[in-house]
Amino acid sequence: MSEVNPQNSQLRESTKDYFYKTADLLHKTFPNLTANQLTMGRALATVVSSEAIVRSSHRRLRIPSSLGYIAFELADGVDGHLARIRDIDDNSPSLRGNLYDTISDKTVETYNCFRVAYRSIESGDNVGATINVLAGITSPLPALFRAKAEANNLVVKENGLGTRPVRSALIGFNLALGENKHTTRILGASILAKNIHTASTRFMATRSEKSKLILGTLDNDTKQLEAKLRYPALALFSVASVGVGINLLKKNYKK
């Protein structure tokens, strides 16, 4: 089996120069800024903008919050490039940076799905709440099974449906337009379907090294070690997500 590096989505490939230049500018402007600080700051800012979208009393007031949400989500690739720039300068690569980035991304995604579900509970839409709770519960699974594959020295094939920018866009639309129960149900079901499809294909890929979804073996020891850190962390995160989701479902059907 040939050795390959994990694939980026076509969107990430087409925008990596922009992300690198942005990260380089940040490093020159704020030389003490670390990638982990940027990751945590971006995650917090995304959650704040999400809350601002949901709490806005008028659709026009949601525009600035929505623009902020989009900007913070689009900046997802900057922290990785900043980490690589700092590693070159400091000659001391950190294995935990990738873990922090993944967990922060999953936290934001899961929180936003649960936040939409809670809004549905408040409005009495049991079906919409259930769909979006399930979307939140399944949010970590694509990353979990990718990490499992890479920890086992395998590279799984990417699919356009499962890329984070696609899920982030759908979640953003759900936050901004989800007051209508039909919109909430459709967008939530789309997110859920993408999570299940991507997670299931990656899971099946890890079952056999001969799978067509396996591109080859991982040729990067650092990435394999990163995956070995990510996998148990994502497994624990998934368990926690299920616990929160079950409590939301109980609240949904008690009301």
CSV table of C-alpha atoms in Angstrom, one decimal:
chain,number,residue,atom,x,y,z
A,1,MET,CA,0.0,0.0,0.0
A,2,SER,CA,1.4,3.4,-1.0
A,3,GLU,CA,2.2,6.1,1.6
A,4,VAL,CA,0.3,9.3,1.4
A,5,ASN,CA,-0.5,12.3,3.6
A,6,PRO,CA,-4.1,13.0,4.8
A,7,GLN,CA,-6.1,14.9,2.2
A,8,ASN,CA,-7.4,18.4,2.6
A,9,SER,CA,-10.7,19.3,1.0
A,10,GLN,CA,-10.6,21.1,-2.3
A,11,LEU,CA,-11.8,24.3,-0.5
A,12,ARG,CA,-8.9,24.1,2.0
A,13,GLU,CA,-6.5,23.5,-0.9
A,14,SER,CA,-7.7,26.5,-2.8
A,15,THR,CA,-7.6,28.8,0.2
A,16,LYS,CA,-4.4,27.7,1.9
A,17,ASP,CA,-2.3,30.5,0.4
A,18,TYR,CA,-4.7,33.1,1.9
A,19,PHE,CA,-4.6,31.3,5.2
A,20,TYR,CA,-0.8,31.1,5.2
A,21,LYS,CA,-0.4,34.8,4.4
A,22,THR,CA,-2.9,35.8,7.1
A,23,ALA,CA,-1.1,33.6,9.6
A,24,ASP,CA,2.3,35.1,8.6
A,25,LEU,CA,0.9,38.6,9.0
A,26,LEU,CA,-0.5,37.8,12.5
A,27,HIS,CA,2.8,36.3,13.5
A,28,LYS,CA,4.8,39.4,12.4
A,29,THR,CA,2.2,41.7,14.0
A,30,PHE,CA,1.8,39.7,17.2
A,31,PRO,CA,4.9,37.6,17.6
A,32,ASN,CA,3.9,36.3,21.0
A,33,LEU,CA,0.5,35.0,19.8
A,34,THR,CA,0.4,31.2,19.8
A,35,ALA,CA,-1.8,29.0,17.6
A,36,ASN,CA,-3.6,27.6,20.7
A,37,GLN,CA,-4.5,31.1,21.9
A,38,LEU,CA,-5.9,31.9,18.4
A,39,THR,CA,-7.8,28.7,18.4
A,40,MET,CA,-9.4,29.3,21.8
A,41,GLY,CA,-10.1,33.0,21.0
A,42,ARG,CA,-11.7,32.1,17.7
A,43,ALA,CA,-13.9,29.4,19.3
A,44,LEU,CA,-15.1,31.8,22.0
A,45,ALA,CA,-15.8,34.5,19.4
A,46,THR,CA,-17.8,32.1,17.3
A,47,VAL,CA,-19.9,31.0,20.2
A,48,VAL,CA,-20.5,34.7,21.2
A,49,SER,CA,-21.5,35.6,17.6
A,50,SER,CA,-23.8,32.5,17.5
A,51,GLU,CA,-25.6,33.7,20.7
A,52,ALA,CA,-25.9,37.2,19.3
A,53,ILE,CA,-27.6,35.7,16.1
A,54,VAL,CA,-30.1,33.7,18.2
A,55,ARG,CA,-30.9,36.5,20.6
A,56,SER,CA,-31.3,39.2,18.0
A,57,SER,CA,-34.9,40.4,18.0
A,58,HIS,CA,-34.9,41.5,14.4
A,59,ARG,CA,-33.4,39.9,11.3
A,60,ARG,CA,-31.5,43.0,10.3
A,61,LEU,CA,-29.8,43.0,13.7
A,62,ARG,CA,-28.5,39.5,12.9
A,63,ILE,CA,-26.5,40.7,9.9
A,64,PRO,CA,-23.4,41.9,11.9
A,65,SER,CA,-23.4,38.8,14.1
A,66,SER,CA,-23.8,36.6,11.0
A,67,LEU,CA,-20.8,38.3,9.3
A,68,GLY,CA,-18.8,37.8,12.5
A,69,TYR,CA,-19.8,34.1,12.6
A,70,ILE,CA,-18.7,33.7,9.0
A,71,ALA,CA,-15.4,35.5,9.5
A,72,PHE,CA,-14.5,33.4,12.6
A,73,GLU,CA,-15.4,30.1,10.8
A,74,LEU,CA,-13.5,31.0,7.7
A,75,ALA,CA,-10.5,31.7,9.9
A,76,ASP,CA,-10.4,28.0,10.8
A,77,GLY,CA,-7.4,27.4,8.7
A,78,VAL,CA,-5.3,30.2,10.0
A,79,ASP,CA,-4.3,28.7,13.4
A,80,GLY,CA,-2.9,25.6,11.8
A,81,HIS,CA,-0.6,27.7,9.5
A,82,LEU,CA,0.4,29.9,12.5
A,83,ALA,CA,1.4,26.7,14.4
A,84,ARG,CA,3.6,25.6,11.5
A,85,ILE,CA,5.2,29.1,11.2
A,86,ARG,CA,6.0,29.2,15.0
A,87,ASP,CA,7.3,25.6,14.9
A,88,ILE,CA,9.8,26.6,12.2
A,89,ASP,CA,10.9,29.6,14.2
A,90,ASP,CA,11.1,27.9,17.5
A,91,ASN,CA,12.2,24.5,16.2
A,92,SER,CA,9.8,22.8,18.7
A,93,PRO,CA,6.7,21.4,17.1
A,94,SER,CA,3.7,20.8,19.5
A,95,LEU,CA,1.7,17.6,19.1
A,96,ARG,CA,-1.2,19.1,21.2
A,97,GLY,CA,-2.0,22.0,18.8
A,98,ASN,CA,-4.0,19.7,16.4
A,99,LEU,CA,-5.9,18.3,19.4
A,100,TYR,CA,-6.9,21.7,20.7
A,101,ASP,CA,-8.0,22.8,17.2
A,102,THR,CA,-10.1,19.7,16.7
A,103,ILE,CA,-11.7,19.8,20.1
A,104,SER,CA,-12.5,23.5,19.8
A,105,ASP,CA,-14.1,23.0,16.4
A,106,LYS,CA,-16.2,20.1,17.6
A,107,THR,CA,-17.2,22.1,20.7
A,108,VAL,CA,-18.4,25.0,18.6
A,109,GLU,CA,-20.3,22.7,16.1
A,110,THR,CA,-22.0,20.7,18.8
A,111,TYR,CA,-22.8,23.7,20.9
A,112,ASN,CA,-24.5,25.4,18.0
A,113,CYS,CA,-26.5,22.3,17.1
A,114,PHE,CA,-27.7,22.0,20.7
A,115,ARG,CA,-28.4,25.8,20.8
A,116,VAL,CA,-30.7,25.5,17.8
A,117,ALA,CA,-32.3,22.4,19.4
A,118,TYR,CA,-32.9,24.4,22.6
A,119,ARG,CA,-34.6,27.2,20.7
A,120,SER,CA,-36.9,24.6,19.1
A,121,ILE,CA,-37.7,23.2,22.6
A,122,GLU,CA,-38.6,26.7,23.7
A,123,SER,CA,-40.9,27.2,20.7
A,124,GLY,CA,-42.6,23.8,21.2
A,125,ASP,CA,-41.1,22.1,18.0
A,126,ASN,CA,-40.4,18.6,19.4
A,127,VAL,CA,-39.4,17.2,15.9
A,128,GLY,CA,-37.0,20.1,15.2
A,129,ALA,CA,-35.5,19.8,18.6
A,130,THR,CA,-34.9,16.0,18.2
A,131,ILE,CA,-33.3,16.4,14.8
A,132,ASN,CA,-30.9,19.1,15.9
A,133,VAL,CA,-30.0,17.2,19.1
A,134,LEU,CA,-29.1,14.2,17.0
A,135,ALA,CA,-27.1,16.5,14.7
A,136,GLY,CA,-25.2,17.7,17.8
A,137,ILE,CA,-24.6,14.2,19.1
A,138,THR,CA,-23.2,13.0,15.7
A,139,SER,CA,-21.1,16.1,15.1
A,140,PRO,CA,-17.8,14.6,16.6
A,141,LEU,CA,-18.1,11.3,14.8
A,142,PRO,CA,-16.6,12.2,11.4
A,143,ALA,CA,-13.5,13.6,13.2
A,144,LEU,CA,-13.5,10.6,15.6
A,145,PHE,CA,-13.3,8.0,12.8
A,146,ARG,CA,-10.7,9.9,10.8
A,147,ALA,CA,-8.6,10.1,13.9
A,148,LYS,CA,-9.1,6.3,14.4
A,149,ALA,CA,-7.9,5.6,10.9
A,150,GLU,CA,-4.9,7.9,11.1
A,151,ALA,CA,-3.9,6.4,14.5
A,152,ASN,CA,-3.9,3.1,12.8
A,153,ASN,CA,-1.6,4.5,10.1
A,154,LEU,CA,-4.3,4.7,7.4
A,155,VAL,CA,-5.4,7.7,5.4
A,156,VAL,CA,-9.2,7.9,4.6
A,157,LYS,CA,-10.6,9.5,1.5
A,158,GLU,CA,-12.2,12.9,2.0
A,159,ASN,CA,-15.7,13.6,0.6
A,160,GLY,CA,-17.2,17.0,-0.3
A,161,LEU,CA,-20.3,16.4,1.9
A,162,GLY,CA,-18.3,15.9,5.0
A,163,THR,CA,-16.0,19.0,5.0
A,164,ARG,CA,-16.2,21.3,8.0
A,165,PRO,CA,-16.9,24.4,5.9
A,166,VAL,CA,-20.1,22.8,4.5
A,167,ARG,CA,-21.3,21.8,8.0
A,168,SER,CA,-20.4,25.2,9.4
A,169,ALA,CA,-22.4,27.0,6.6
A,170,LEU,CA,-25.5,24.8,7.3
A,171,ILE,CA,-25.2,25.4,11.0
A,172,GLY,CA,-24.8,29.2,10.4
A,173,PHE,CA,-28.0,29.2,8.2
A,174,ASN,CA,-29.8,27.3,10.9
A,175,LEU,CA,-28.8,29.8,13.6
A,176,ALA,CA,-29.9,32.8,11.4
A,177,LEU,CA,-33.0,31.4,9.7
A,178,GLY,CA,-34.1,28.7,12.1
A,179,GLU,CA,-37.1,30.5,13.6
A,180,ASN,CA,-39.3,28.8,11.0
A,181,LYS,CA,-39.7,25.2,12.2
A,182,HIS,CA,-39.6,23.7,8.7
A,183,THR,CA,-36.3,25.5,8.0
A,184,THR,CA,-34.9,24.2,11.3
A,185,ARG,CA,-36.0,20.7,10.5
A,186,ILE,CA,-34.6,20.7,7.0
A,187,LEU,CA,-31.2,22.2,7.9
A,188,GLY,CA,-30.9,20.1,11.0
A,189,ALA,CA,-31.7,16.9,9.0
A,190,SER,CA,-29.1,18.0,6.3
A,191,ILE,CA,-26.4,18.4,9.0
A,192,LEU,CA,-27.4,15.1,10.6
A,193,ALA,CA,-27.3,13.2,7.3
A,194,LYS,CA,-23.9,14.6,6.4
A,195,ASN,CA,-22.5,13.6,9.8
A,196,ILE,CA,-23.9,10.1,9.5
A,197,HIS,CA,-22.7,9.6,5.9
A,198,THR,CA,-19.2,10.8,6.6
A,199,ALA,CA,-18.8,9.0,9.9
A,200,SER,CA,-20.2,5.7,8.5
A,201,THR,CA,-18.0,5.8,5.4
A,202,ARG,CA,-14.9,6.5,7.5
A,203,PHE,CA,-15.9,3.8,10.0
A,204,MET,CA,-16.3,1.2,7.2
A,205,ALA,CA,-13.0,2.3,5.8
A,206,THR,CA,-11.2,1.4,9.1
A,207,ARG,CA,-12.7,-2.1,9.0
A,208,SER,CA,-10.6,-3.1,6.0
A,209,GLU,CA,-7.2,-1.9,4.7
A,210,LYS,CA,-8.4,-3.0,1.2
A,211,SER,CA,-11.4,-0.6,1.3
A,212,LYS,CA,-11.6,1.8,-1.7
A,213,LEU,CA,-12.0,4.6,0.9
A,214,ILE,CA,-8.5,4.0,2.1
A,215,LEU,CA,-5.9,6.1,0.1
A,216,GLY,CA,-2.8,4.5,1.6
A,217,THR,CA,-0.7,4.4,4.7
A,218,LEU,CA,0.2,7.5,6.6
A,219,ASP,CA,3.8,8.6,5.9
A,220,ASN,CA,4.1,11.2,8.7
A,221,ASP,CA,5.0,10.0,12.2
A,222,THR,CA,4.0,13.3,13.7
A,223,LYS,CA,0.5,13.2,12.2
A,224,GLN,CA,0.1,9.6,13.4
A,225,LEU,CA,1.0,10.7,17.0
A,226,GLU,CA,-1.4,13.6,16.7
A,227,ALA,CA,-4.2,11.2,15.7
A,228,LYS,CA,-3.4,8.9,18.7
A,229,LEU,CA,-3.9,11.9,21.0
A,230,ARG,CA,-7.1,13.0,19.1
A,231,TYR,CA,-8.9,9.7,19.1
A,232,PRO,CA,-9.3,9.1,22.8
A,233,ALA,CA,-10.1,12.8,23.4
A,234,LEU,CA,-12.8,12.7,20.7
A,235,ALA,CA,-14.2,9.5,22.1
A,236,LEU,CA,-14.6,11.1,25.5
A,237,PHE,CA,-16.1,14.2,23.8
A,238,SER,CA,-18.6,12.0,21.9
A,239,VAL,CA,-19.7,10.4,25.2
A,240,ALA,CA,-20.2,13.8,26.8
A,241,SER,CA,-22.1,15.0,23.8
A,242,VAL,CA,-24.5,12.0,24.1
A,243,GLY,CA,-25.0,12.8,27.8
A,244,VAL,CA,-25.9,16.5,27.0
A,245,GLY,CA,-28.1,15.4,24.1
A,246,ILE,CA,-30.1,12.9,26.2
A,247,ASN,CA,-30.7,15.6,28.8
A,248,LEU,CA,-32.0,18.0,26.1
A,249,LEU,CA,-34.3,15.2,24.7
A,250,LYS,CA,-35.7,14.6,28.2
A,251,LYS,CA,-36.3,18.3,28.5
A,252,ASN,CA,-37.9,18.3,25.1
A,253,TYR,CA,-40.4,15.6,25.8
A,254,LYS,CA,-41.2,16.6,29.3
A,255,LYS,CA,-42.4,20.1,28.2
